[in-house]
mmCIF file of C-alpha atoms in Angstrom:
data_model
loop_
_atom_site.group_PDB
_atom_site.id
_atom_site.type_symbol
_atom_site.label_atom_id
_atom_site.label_comp_id
_atom_site.label_asym_id
_atom_site.label_seq_id
_atom_site.Cartn_x
_atom_site.Cartn_y
_atom_site.Cartn_z
ATOM 1 C CA UNK A 1 19.074 -18.669 14.070
ATOM 2 C CA UNK A 2 18.504 -20.351 17.038
ATOM 3 C CA UNK A 3 19.123 -18.712 20.678
ATOM 4 C CA UNK A 4 18.659 -20.087 24.033
ATOM 5 C CA UNK A 5 17.299 -18.368 27.066
ATOM 6 C CA UNK A 6 16.349 -18.666 30.145
ATOM 7 C CA UNK A 7 12.786 -18.014 31.731
ATOM 8 C CA UNK A 8 13.159 -18.404 35.304
ATOM 9 C CA UNK A 9 14.580 -21.718 35.768
ATOM 10 C CA UNK A 10 13.049 -22.852 32.304
ATOM 11 C CA UNK A 11 15.366 -22.822 29.232
ATOM 12 C CA UNK A 12 13.986 -22.219 25.879
ATOM 13 C CA UNK A 13 15.103 -21.784 22.443
ATOM 14 C CA UNK A 14 13.918 -18.968 20.496
ATOM 15 C CA UNK A 15 13.643 -19.264 17.021
ATOM 16 C CA UNK A 16 14.842 -15.687 15.052
ATOM 17 C CA UNK A 17 14.427 -15.199 11.474
ATOM 18 C CA UNK A 18 18.108 -14.892 10.026
ATOM 19 C CA UNK A 19 16.695 -11.987 7.675
ATOM 20 C CA UNK A 20 16.426 -9.806 10.685
ATOM 21 C CA UNK A 21 19.314 -7.578 10.682
ATOM 22 C CA UNK A 22 20.384 -4.052 10.769
ATOM 23 C CA UNK A 23 18.318 -3.158 7.720
ATOM 24 C CA UNK A 24 14.914 -5.023 9.061
ATOM 25 C CA UNK A 25 13.216 -2.042 10.161
ATOM 26 C CA UNK A 26 13.425 -0.593 6.917
ATOM 27 C CA UNK A 27 12.077 -4.020 4.772
ATOM 28 C CA UNK A 28 9.232 -4.181 7.419
ATOM 29 C CA UNK A 29 8.196 -0.961 7.681
ATOM 30 C CA UNK A 30 7.928 0.794 4.125
ATOM 31 C CA UNK A 31 6.161 3.751 4.095
ATOM 32 C CA UNK A 32 2.371 3.511 3.250
ATOM 33 C CA UNK A 33 2.570 6.161 0.556
ATOM 34 C CA UNK A 34 5.502 5.282 -1.328
ATOM 35 C CA UNK A 35 6.662 7.570 -4.480
ATOM 36 C CA UNK A 36 4.967 5.194 -6.829
ATOM 37 C CA UNK A 37 1.079 5.692 -7.023
ATOM 38 C CA UNK A 38 -0.393 4.440 -3.785
ATOM 39 C CA UNK A 39 -3.418 1.904 -3.847
ATOM 40 C CA UNK A 40 -4.784 -0.282 -1.191
ATOM 41 C CA UNK A 41 -4.234 -3.091 -3.179
ATOM 42 C CA UNK A 42 -0.838 -2.985 -1.613
ATOM 43 C CA UNK A 43 -1.699 -3.620 1.859
ATOM 44 C CA UNK A 44 -3.600 -6.976 1.058
ATOM 45 C CA UNK A 45 -1.302 -8.758 3.722
ATOM 46 C CA UNK A 46 -3.178 -6.499 6.439
ATOM 47 C CA UNK A 47 -5.926 -6.456 8.434
ATOM 48 C CA UNK A 48 -8.087 -3.559 8.533
ATOM 49 C CA UNK A 49 -10.260 -2.771 11.319
ATOM 50 C CA UNK A 50 -13.061 -0.144 10.577
ATOM 51 C CA UNK A 51 -14.246 2.021 12.865
ATOM 52 C CA UNK A 52 -16.685 4.775 12.321
ATOM 53 C CA UNK A 53 -14.975 6.955 9.323
ATOM 54 C CA UNK A 54 -11.210 5.694 10.001
ATOM 55 C CA UNK A 55 -9.510 2.408 10.213
ATOM 56 C CA UNK A 56 -6.329 1.019 11.470
ATOM 57 C CA UNK A 57 -4.003 -0.978 9.664
ATOM 58 C CA UNK A 58 -2.333 -3.518 11.401
ATOM 59 C CA UNK A 59 0.740 -5.499 9.895
ATOM 60 C CA UNK A 60 2.335 -8.714 11.406
ATOM 61 C CA UNK A 61 4.684 -9.616 8.523
ATOM 62 C CA UNK A 62 6.310 -12.447 10.753
ATOM 63 C CA UNK A 63 4.301 -12.279 14.061
ATOM 64 C CA UNK A 64 7.313 -10.256 15.542
ATOM 65 C CA UNK A 65 6.298 -6.848 14.615
ATOM 66 C CA UNK A 66 3.082 -4.922 15.355
ATOM 67 C CA UNK A 67 2.604 -1.511 13.977
ATOM 68 C CA UNK A 68 -0.972 0.660 13.563
ATOM 69 C CA UNK A 69 -1.170 3.364 11.082
ATOM 70 C CA UNK A 70 -4.473 5.305 10.954
ATOM 71 C CA UNK A 71 -5.720 6.007 7.570
ATOM 72 C CA UNK A 72 -8.687 7.500 5.896
ATOM 73 C CA UNK A 73 -11.731 4.488 4.687
ATOM 74 C CA UNK A 74 -14.414 4.860 2.670
ATOM 75 C CA UNK A 75 -16.693 2.599 4.157
ATOM 76 C CA UNK A 76 -18.900 4.916 5.943
ATOM 77 C CA UNK A 77 -18.480 8.616 3.979
ATOM 78 C CA UNK A 78 -21.626 8.244 2.141
ATOM 79 C CA UNK A 79 -24.779 9.751 3.987
ATOM 80 C CA UNK A 80 -27.671 10.961 4.417
ATOM 81 C CA UNK A 81 -28.180 14.818 2.893
ATOM 82 C CA UNK A 82 -30.776 15.129 5.447
ATOM 83 C CA UNK A 83 -29.911 13.943 8.495
ATOM 84 C CA UNK A 84 -26.018 13.511 7.848
ATOM 85 C CA UNK A 85 -26.159 10.113 9.333
ATOM 86 C CA UNK A 86 -24.022 7.100 7.187
ATOM 87 C CA UNK A 87 -26.310 5.004 4.935
ATOM 88 C CA UNK A 88 -26.887 1.736 5.247
ATOM 89 C CA UNK A 89 -26.000 -0.373 2.000
ATOM 90 C CA UNK A 90 -28.689 -2.399 0.077
ATOM 91 C CA UNK A 91 -26.841 -4.561 -2.065
ATOM 92 C CA UNK A 92 -22.909 -4.810 -3.080
ATOM 93 C CA UNK A 93 -21.110 -1.874 -1.015
ATOM 94 C CA UNK A 94 -18.343 -1.942 -3.500
ATOM 95 C CA UNK A 95 -17.182 1.534 -4.664
ATOM 96 C CA UNK A 96 -17.238 1.254 -8.813
ATOM 97 C CA UNK A 97 -18.443 3.514 -11.673
ATOM 98 C CA UNK A 98 -20.537 0.396 -12.733
ATOM 99 C CA UNK A 99 -21.576 -1.256 -9.475
ATOM 100 C CA UNK A 100 -22.731 1.405 -7.380
ATOM 101 C CA UNK A 101 -25.091 3.025 -9.081
ATOM 102 C CA UNK A 102 -26.961 -0.335 -8.992
ATOM 103 C CA UNK A 103 -27.139 0.235 -5.165
ATOM 104 C CA UNK A 104 -29.921 1.017 -2.989
ATOM 105 C CA UNK A 105 -29.280 3.106 0.090
ATOM 106 C CA UNK A 106 -31.437 4.320 3.311
ATOM 107 C CA UNK A 107 -31.147 6.255 6.078
ATOM 108 C CA UNK A 108 -31.522 4.986 9.553
ATOM 109 C CA UNK A 109 -32.750 7.996 11.017
ATOM 110 C CA UNK A 110 -35.311 9.366 8.852
ATOM 111 C CA UNK A 111 -35.876 6.208 6.998
ATOM 112 C CA UNK A 112 -35.604 7.536 3.116
ATOM 113 C CA UNK A 113 -34.343 5.704 0.730
ATOM 114 C CA UNK A 114 -31.851 6.923 -2.207
ATOM 115 C CA UNK A 115 -31.425 5.057 -5.607
ATOM 116 C CA UNK A 116 -28.867 4.935 -8.388
ATOM 117 C CA UNK A 117 -29.267 4.885 -12.478
ATOM 118 C CA UNK A 118 -27.660 3.756 -15.096
ATOM 119 C CA UNK A 119 -24.866 6.470 -14.571
ATOM 120 C CA UNK A 120 -24.877 8.019 -11.322
ATOM 121 C CA UNK A 121 -26.100 7.513 -7.690
ATOM 122 C CA UNK A 122 -28.922 10.864 -6.885
ATOM 123 C CA UNK A 123 -28.274 11.636 -2.840
ATOM 124 C CA UNK A 124 -29.685 15.227 -3.549
ATOM 125 C CA UNK A 125 -32.286 16.199 -0.913
ATOM 126 C CA UNK A 126 -35.012 16.126 -3.415
ATOM 127 C CA UNK A 127 -34.034 12.682 -4.713
ATOM 128 C CA UNK A 128 -37.594 10.291 -5.706
ATOM 129 C CA UNK A 129 -39.499 13.493 -5.169
ATOM 130 C CA UNK A 130 -42.140 13.259 -7.964
ATOM 131 C CA UNK A 131 -44.335 16.636 -7.996
ATOM 132 C CA UNK A 132 -42.191 19.116 -6.058
ATOM 133 C CA UNK A 133 -40.271 21.246 -8.040
ATOM 134 C CA UNK A 134 -37.638 23.820 -7.575
ATOM 135 C CA UNK A 135 -36.560 26.602 -9.455
ATOM 136 C CA UNK A 136 -32.578 26.979 -9.704
ATOM 137 C CA UNK A 137 -30.128 30.237 -10.089
ATOM 138 C CA UNK A 138 -29.204 30.247 -14.047
ATOM 139 C CA UNK A 139 -25.917 29.624 -13.002
ATOM 140 C CA UNK A 140 -26.507 26.464 -11.637
ATOM 141 C CA UNK A 141 -29.526 25.449 -14.164
ATOM 142 C CA UNK A 142 -27.190 26.289 -17.524
ATOM 143 C CA UNK A 143 -25.238 23.409 -16.681
ATOM 144 C CA UNK A 144 -27.934 20.791 -16.811
ATOM 145 C CA UNK A 145 -28.219 21.518 -20.119
ATOM 146 C CA UNK A 146 -27.291 18.419 -22.303
ATOM 147 C CA UNK A 147 -25.960 20.927 -24.936
ATOM 148 C CA UNK A 148 -23.958 22.855 -22.348
ATOM 149 C CA UNK A 149 -22.355 19.414 -21.131
ATOM 150 C CA UNK A 150 -21.390 18.333 -24.746
ATOM 151 C CA UNK A 151 -19.615 21.233 -25.504
ATOM 152 C CA UNK A 152 -17.831 21.574 -21.911
ATOM 153 C CA UNK A 153 -14.919 19.717 -22.719
ATOM 154 C CA UNK A 154 -14.938 20.513 -26.744
ATOM 155 C CA UNK A 155 -14.204 24.233 -26.436
ATOM 156 C CA UNK A 156 -16.295 25.428 -23.351
ATOM 157 C CA UNK A 157 -13.147 24.775 -20.643
ATOM 158 C CA UNK A 158 -10.603 25.673 -23.344
ATOM 159 C CA UNK A 159 -11.635 29.205 -23.408
ATOM 160 C CA UNK A 160 -10.624 29.849 -19.817
ATOM 161 C CA UNK A 161 -7.086 29.982 -20.774
ATOM 162 C CA UNK A 162 -7.685 32.359 -23.472
ATOM 163 C CA UNK A 163 -10.080 34.465 -21.573
ATOM 164 C CA UNK A 164 -8.625 34.098 -18.170
ATOM 165 C CA UNK A 165 -5.725 32.464 -17.920
ATOM 166 C CA UNK A 166 -6.065 29.414 -16.762
ATOM 167 C CA UNK A 167 -2.968 27.360 -17.558
ATOM 168 C CA UNK A 168 -5.187 24.358 -18.917
ATOM 169 C CA UNK A 169 -5.898 20.701 -17.409
ATOM 170 C CA UNK A 170 -2.581 19.516 -17.276
ATOM 171 C CA UNK A 171 -0.791 21.866 -15.705
ATOM 172 C CA UNK A 172 -3.671 22.508 -13.120
ATOM 173 C CA UNK A 173 -3.879 19.222 -12.256
ATOM 174 C CA UNK A 174 0.071 19.425 -11.464
ATOM 175 C CA UNK A 175 -0.096 22.375 -9.327
ATOM 176 C CA UNK A 176 -3.210 20.522 -7.456
ATOM 177 C CA UNK A 177 -1.310 17.842 -6.817
ATOM 178 C CA UNK A 178 1.380 19.733 -4.956
ATOM 179 C CA UNK A 179 -1.585 21.044 -2.701
ATOM 180 C CA UNK A 180 -2.758 17.684 -2.252
ATOM 181 C CA UNK A 181 0.399 15.992 -1.163
ATOM 182 C CA UNK A 182 -0.401 15.928 2.684
ATOM 183 C CA UNK A 183 -3.604 13.276 1.895
ATOM 184 C CA UNK A 184 -2.414 11.125 -1.120
ATOM 185 C CA UNK A 185 -3.824 8.076 -0.647
ATOM 186 C CA UNK A 186 -7.168 9.133 1.211
ATOM 187 C CA UNK A 187 -10.174 9.898 -0.470
ATOM 188 C CA UNK A 188 -11.257 12.844 -2.666
ATOM 189 C CA UNK A 189 -14.205 14.483 -3.750
ATOM 190 C CA UNK A 190 -14.315 16.196 -6.691
ATOM 191 C CA UNK A 191 -17.010 18.894 -6.560
ATOM 192 C CA UNK A 192 -18.722 20.975 -9.159
ATOM 193 C CA UNK A 193 -16.794 18.066 -11.441
ATOM 194 C CA UNK A 194 -19.021 18.816 -14.552
ATOM 195 C CA UNK A 195 -17.908 16.290 -17.427
ATOM 196 C CA UNK A 196 -15.383 15.006 -14.992
ATOM 197 C CA UNK A 197 -12.686 16.283 -16.634
ATOM 198 C CA UNK A 198 -10.378 16.275 -13.469
ATOM 199 C CA UNK A 199 -12.508 13.696 -12.078
ATOM 200 C CA UNK A 200 -10.869 11.151 -14.374
ATOM 201 C CA UNK A 201 -7.325 12.547 -13.827
ATOM 202 C CA UNK A 202 -7.370 11.830 -10.011
ATOM 203 C CA UNK A 203 -8.771 8.473 -10.739
ATOM 204 C CA UNK A 204 -6.354 7.510 -13.342
ATOM 205 C CA UNK A 205 -3.526 8.966 -11.182
ATOM 206 C CA UNK A 206 -3.843 6.155 -8.527
ATOM 207 C CA UNK A 207 -3.079 8.723 -5.972
ATOM 208 C CA UNK A 208 -6.153 8.279 -3.872
ATOM 209 C CA UNK A 209 -8.431 5.226 -2.721
ATOM 210 C CA UNK A 210 -11.657 6.604 -3.819
ATOM 211 C CA UNK A 211 -12.522 9.707 -6.164
ATOM 212 C CA UNK A 212 -16.209 10.859 -5.871
ATOM 213 C CA UNK A 213 -16.951 12.665 -8.915
ATOM 214 C CA UNK A 214 -19.949 15.109 -7.736
ATOM 215 C CA UNK A 215 -22.221 17.373 -9.636
ATOM 216 C CA UNK A 216 -25.578 18.679 -9.409
ATOM 217 C CA UNK A 217 -26.160 18.238 -13.435
ATOM 218 C CA UNK A 218 -27.447 15.161 -14.289
ATOM 219 C CA UNK A 219 -26.443 15.567 -17.990
ATOM 220 C CA UNK A 220 -22.879 16.259 -16.892
ATOM 221 C CA UNK A 221 -22.776 13.191 -14.832
ATOM 222 C CA UNK A 222 -23.840 11.403 -17.737
ATOM 223 C CA UNK A 223 -21.429 12.931 -20.190
ATOM 224 C CA UNK A 224 -18.730 11.951 -17.598
ATOM 225 C CA UNK A 225 -19.653 8.359 -17.888
ATOM 226 C CA UNK A 226 -19.613 8.320 -21.809
ATOM 227 C CA UNK A 227 -16.014 9.683 -21.455
ATOM 228 C CA UNK A 228 -15.245 6.801 -19.065
ATOM 229 C CA UNK A 229 -16.666 4.552 -21.251
ATOM 230 C CA UNK A 230 -14.906 5.541 -24.433
ATOM 231 C CA UNK A 231 -11.782 5.109 -22.788
ATOM 232 C CA UNK A 232 -9.762 1.410 -22.990
ATOM 233 C CA UNK A 233 -8.350 0.044 -19.579
ATOM 234 C CA UNK A 234 -10.251 2.995 -17.241
ATOM 235 C CA UNK A 235 -9.718 2.269 -13.984
ATOM 236 C CA UNK A 236 -13.640 2.241 -12.564
ATOM 237 C CA UNK A 237 -12.510 0.888 -9.500
ATOM 238 C CA UNK A 238 -12.813 3.006 -6.464
ATOM 239 C CA UNK A 239 -14.723 5.886 -8.661
ATOM 240 C CA UNK A 240 -18.301 6.892 -8.254
ATOM 241 C CA UNK A 241 -20.434 9.781 -9.807
ATOM 242 C CA UNK A 242 -22.673 11.087 -7.270
ATOM 243 C CA UNK A 243 -25.765 13.646 -7.960
ATOM 244 C CA UNK A 244 -25.335 16.304 -4.637
ATOM 245 C CA UNK A 245 -26.095 19.831 -3.951
ATOM 246 C CA UNK A 246 -22.946 21.564 -2.764
ATOM 247 C CA UNK A 247 -24.644 23.503 0.238
ATOM 248 C CA UNK A 248 -26.147 20.009 1.292
ATOM 249 C CA UNK A 249 -23.098 17.676 0.787
ATOM 250 C CA UNK A 250 -24.286 13.628 1.490
ATOM 251 C CA UNK A 251 -20.919 12.841 3.301
ATOM 252 C CA UNK A 252 -20.736 11.756 7.275
ATOM 253 C CA UNK A 253 -18.747 14.812 9.235
ATOM 254 C CA UNK A 254 -15.062 14.479 9.172
ATOM 255 C CA UNK A 255 -14.960 11.720 6.663
ATOM 256 C CA UNK A 256 -13.004 13.491 3.638
ATOM 257 C CA UNK A 257 -9.784 13.876 2.878
ATOM 258 C CA UNK A 258 -9.663 16.478 0.135
ATOM 259 C CA UNK A 259 -12.249 18.115 -1.917
ATOM 260 C CA UNK A 260 -11.354 19.872 -5.446
ATOM 261 C CA UNK A 261 -13.517 22.213 -6.876
ATOM 262 C CA UNK A 262 -12.103 23.722 -10.604
ATOM 263 C CA UNK A 263 -13.646 26.527 -11.919
ATOM 264 C CA UNK A 264 -16.675 26.019 -9.826
ATOM 265 C CA UNK A 265 -16.433 28.941 -6.887
ATOM 266 C CA UNK A 266 -17.787 31.629 -8.646
ATOM 267 C CA UNK A 267 -20.611 29.402 -10.089
ATOM 268 C CA UNK A 268 -22.349 28.550 -6.556
ATOM 269 C CA UNK A 269 -25.400 30.445 -5.711
ATOM 270 C CA UNK A 270 -23.795 30.700 -2.035
ATOM 271 C CA UNK A 271 -20.137 30.148 -1.613
ATOM 272 C CA UNK A 272 -20.303 30.504 2.144
ATOM 273 C CA UNK A 273 -22.438 28.009 2.641
ATOM 274 C CA UNK A 274 -20.658 25.629 0.137
ATOM 275 C CA UNK A 275 -17.248 26.119 1.819
ATOM 276 C CA UNK A 276 -19.092 25.585 5.069
ATOM 277 C CA UNK A 277 -20.209 22.183 3.878
ATOM 278 C CA UNK A 278 -16.924 22.006 2.580
ATOM 279 C CA UNK A 279 -15.288 22.212 6.109
ATOM 280 C CA UNK A 280 -18.159 20.348 7.657
ATOM 281 C CA UNK A 281 -17.056 16.984 5.448
ATOM 282 C CA UNK A 282 -13.078 17.515 5.846
ATOM 283 C CA UNK A 283 -11.330 15.579 8.426
ATOM 284 C CA UNK A 284 -8.971 17.743 10.538
ATOM 285 C CA UNK A 285 -6.073 18.290 8.213
ATOM 286 C CA UNK A 286 -8.322 17.472 5.064
ATOM 287 C CA UNK A 287 -7.430 19.789 1.938
ATOM 288 C CA UNK A 288 -9.575 22.275 0.138
ATOM 289 C CA UNK A 289 -8.454 23.274 -3.393
ATOM 290 C CA UNK A 290 -10.126 25.281 -5.731
ATOM 291 C CA UNK A 291 -9.634 27.646 -9.077
ATOM 292 C CA UNK A 292 -11.881 30.551 -9.729
ATOM 293 C CA UNK A 293 -10.785 34.078 -10.935
ATOM 294 C CA UNK A 294 -10.687 37.406 -9.820
ATOM 295 C CA UNK A 295 -12.182 40.618 -11.187
ATOM 296 C CA UNK A 296 -9.351 42.760 -9.511
ATOM 297 C CA UNK A 297 -6.690 45.709 -10.446
ATOM 298 C CA UNK A 298 -8.322 48.928 -11.628
ATOM 299 C CA UNK A 299 -11.695 47.260 -11.956
ATOM 300 C CA UNK A 300 -11.877 46.545 -8.237
ATOM 301 C CA UNK A 301 -11.186 50.235 -7.217
ATOM 302 C CA UNK A 302 -14.766 51.397 -9.024
ATOM 303 C CA UNK A 303 -17.228 52.541 -6.358
ATOM 304 C CA UNK A 304 -19.855 51.134 -8.153
ATOM 305 C CA UNK A 305 -18.696 47.747 -9.026
ATOM 306 C CA UNK A 306 -19.645 46.192 -5.389
ATOM 307 C CA UNK A 307 -23.242 46.796 -5.875
ATOM 308 C CA UNK A 308 -23.265 45.900 -9.206
ATOM 309 C CA UNK A 309 -21.996 42.740 -8.483
ATOM 310 C CA UNK A 310 -24.575 42.087 -5.595
ATOM 311 C CA UNK A 311 -27.093 42.860 -8.662
ATOM 312 C CA UNK A 312 -25.649 40.145 -11.299
ATOM 313 C CA UNK A 313 -25.565 37.743 -8.368
ATOM 314 C CA UNK A 314 -29.138 37.791 -7.428
ATOM 315 C CA UNK A 315 -30.099 37.681 -11.144
ATOM 316 C CA UNK A 316 -27.766 34.807 -12.074
ATOM 317 C CA UNK A 317 -26.639 33.270 -8.894
ATOM 318 C CA UNK A 318 -22.994 33.352 -9.398
ATOM 319 C CA UNK A 319 -20.328 35.423 -7.286
ATOM 320 C CA UNK A 320 -17.521 37.700 -8.756
ATOM 321 C CA UNK A 321 -14.319 37.527 -6.521
ATOM 322 C CA UNK A 322 -12.661 41.241 -6.378
ATOM 323 C CA UNK A 323 -9.476 40.277 -4.566
ATOM 324 C CA UNK A 324 -7.224 37.379 -3.146
ATOM 325 C CA UNK A 325 -8.114 38.634 0.631
ATOM 326 C CA UNK A 326 -11.971 38.224 -0.089
ATOM 327 C CA UNK A 327 -11.029 34.208 -0.731
ATOM 328 C CA UNK A 328 -9.312 33.967 2.136
ATOM 329 C CA UNK A 329 -11.766 35.606 4.246
ATOM 330 C CA UNK A 330 -14.062 33.149 3.117
ATOM 331 C CA UNK A 331 -11.909 30.300 3.805
ATOM 332 C CA UNK A 332 -11.069 31.654 7.429
ATOM 333 C CA UNK A 333 -14.987 32.012 7.947
ATOM 334 C CA UNK A 334 -15.692 28.808 7.151
ATOM 335 C CA UNK A 335 -13.266 27.460 9.632
ATOM 336 C CA UNK A 336 -10.127 26.630 7.253
ATOM 337 C CA UNK A 337 -6.938 27.774 7.838
ATOM 338 C CA UNK A 338 -3.469 28.098 6.058
ATOM 339 C CA UNK A 339 -4.804 29.923 3.010
ATOM 340 C CA UNK A 340 -2.374 29.793 -0.141
ATOM 341 C CA UNK A 341 -3.262 30.695 -3.423
ATOM 342 C CA UNK A 342 -1.256 31.380 -6.908
ATOM 343 C CA UNK A 343 -2.330 33.796 -9.891
ATOM 344 C CA UNK A 344 -1.786 33.938 -13.516
ATOM 345 C CA UNK A 345 -3.589 36.791 -14.702
ATOM 346 C CA UNK A 346 -7.206 36.333 -13.968
ATOM 347 C CA UNK A 347 -6.967 32.544 -13.023
ATOM 348 C CA UNK A 348 -6.493 31.955 -9.036
ATOM 349 C CA UNK A 349 -5.707 28.904 -7.657
ATOM 350 C CA UNK A 350 -6.392 28.615 -3.390
ATOM 351 C CA UNK A 351 -5.760 26.026 -1.042
ATOM 352 C CA UNK A 352 -6.672 25.826 2.591
ATOM 353 C CA UNK A 353 -6.932 22.901 5.344
ATOM 354 C CA UNK A 354 -9.277 22.257 8.113
ATOM 355 C CA UNK A 355 -7.841 22.974 11.270
ATOM 356 C CA UNK A 356 -6.127 19.809 12.909
#
């Protein structure tokens, strides 16, 4: 409709769309993350202006409204594991199972180059080294064997339900989503992803703008890639496979919305170093969710158990947790707050967030 107004002594005609009424705000201000799985494709009409690790989405439906919403972006998330400086892309800067491994990167500070192969990106500190070798703890090395990666989803992971009370991937995924509600629509790192059991669930859910399947084992990542190839119509966009060290994560500080670690915390040679790294890369308000097992109850009261645990840890490189309060103390010591957990026999799922 047309409305005549006066600006000073000059008459003017103001055109107002007839659709605008009492409910116009609801029409134009749809929630960024609707109940249906959110994707960035729904913001095709929006202008995204990147700024370091965040972006501002500016929507102008009729040149009348000007609303800015801060959301996470994956543009500068990958960083040099030596300098923690965002990497320079050489090639198509796209996040995809197929395209990302064919891209090379370079650090603008130390000038080191990183390359991908047919299945994943290698962003470890020793990437590209030809002569240097480094021994790894048993708990890390065992998962690098091709037989273990083959068996992981063919019986190995299923045994956790019988021996430790793990509720199974589907139930674990539902529990995880409840903790991740505050960061849905952002990016997520599936740390120590193994053969990508949960990475694939995250990707297919459509709940995240970017899923990074991260593991130190080359064979686990190759197995993840094989599972993806075998699945028809798998959403390969916004999913990349990355080889990295959990204690030296190749991400810029405060660039990650969520980190998930399924049945992995006890396998890390130094849980404190790993959780400290996770705290570094999480943005304020970012969420950490992990599952592990506890050897508590009457066993924890044995006076020789703690020294025995230390000896086992030195040999195997793994860690046995004896109580929920130990996990809470670990998170607090690494700068994470709001610790919560759920239990089922030996199984425990914990969650904490980066302080805002």
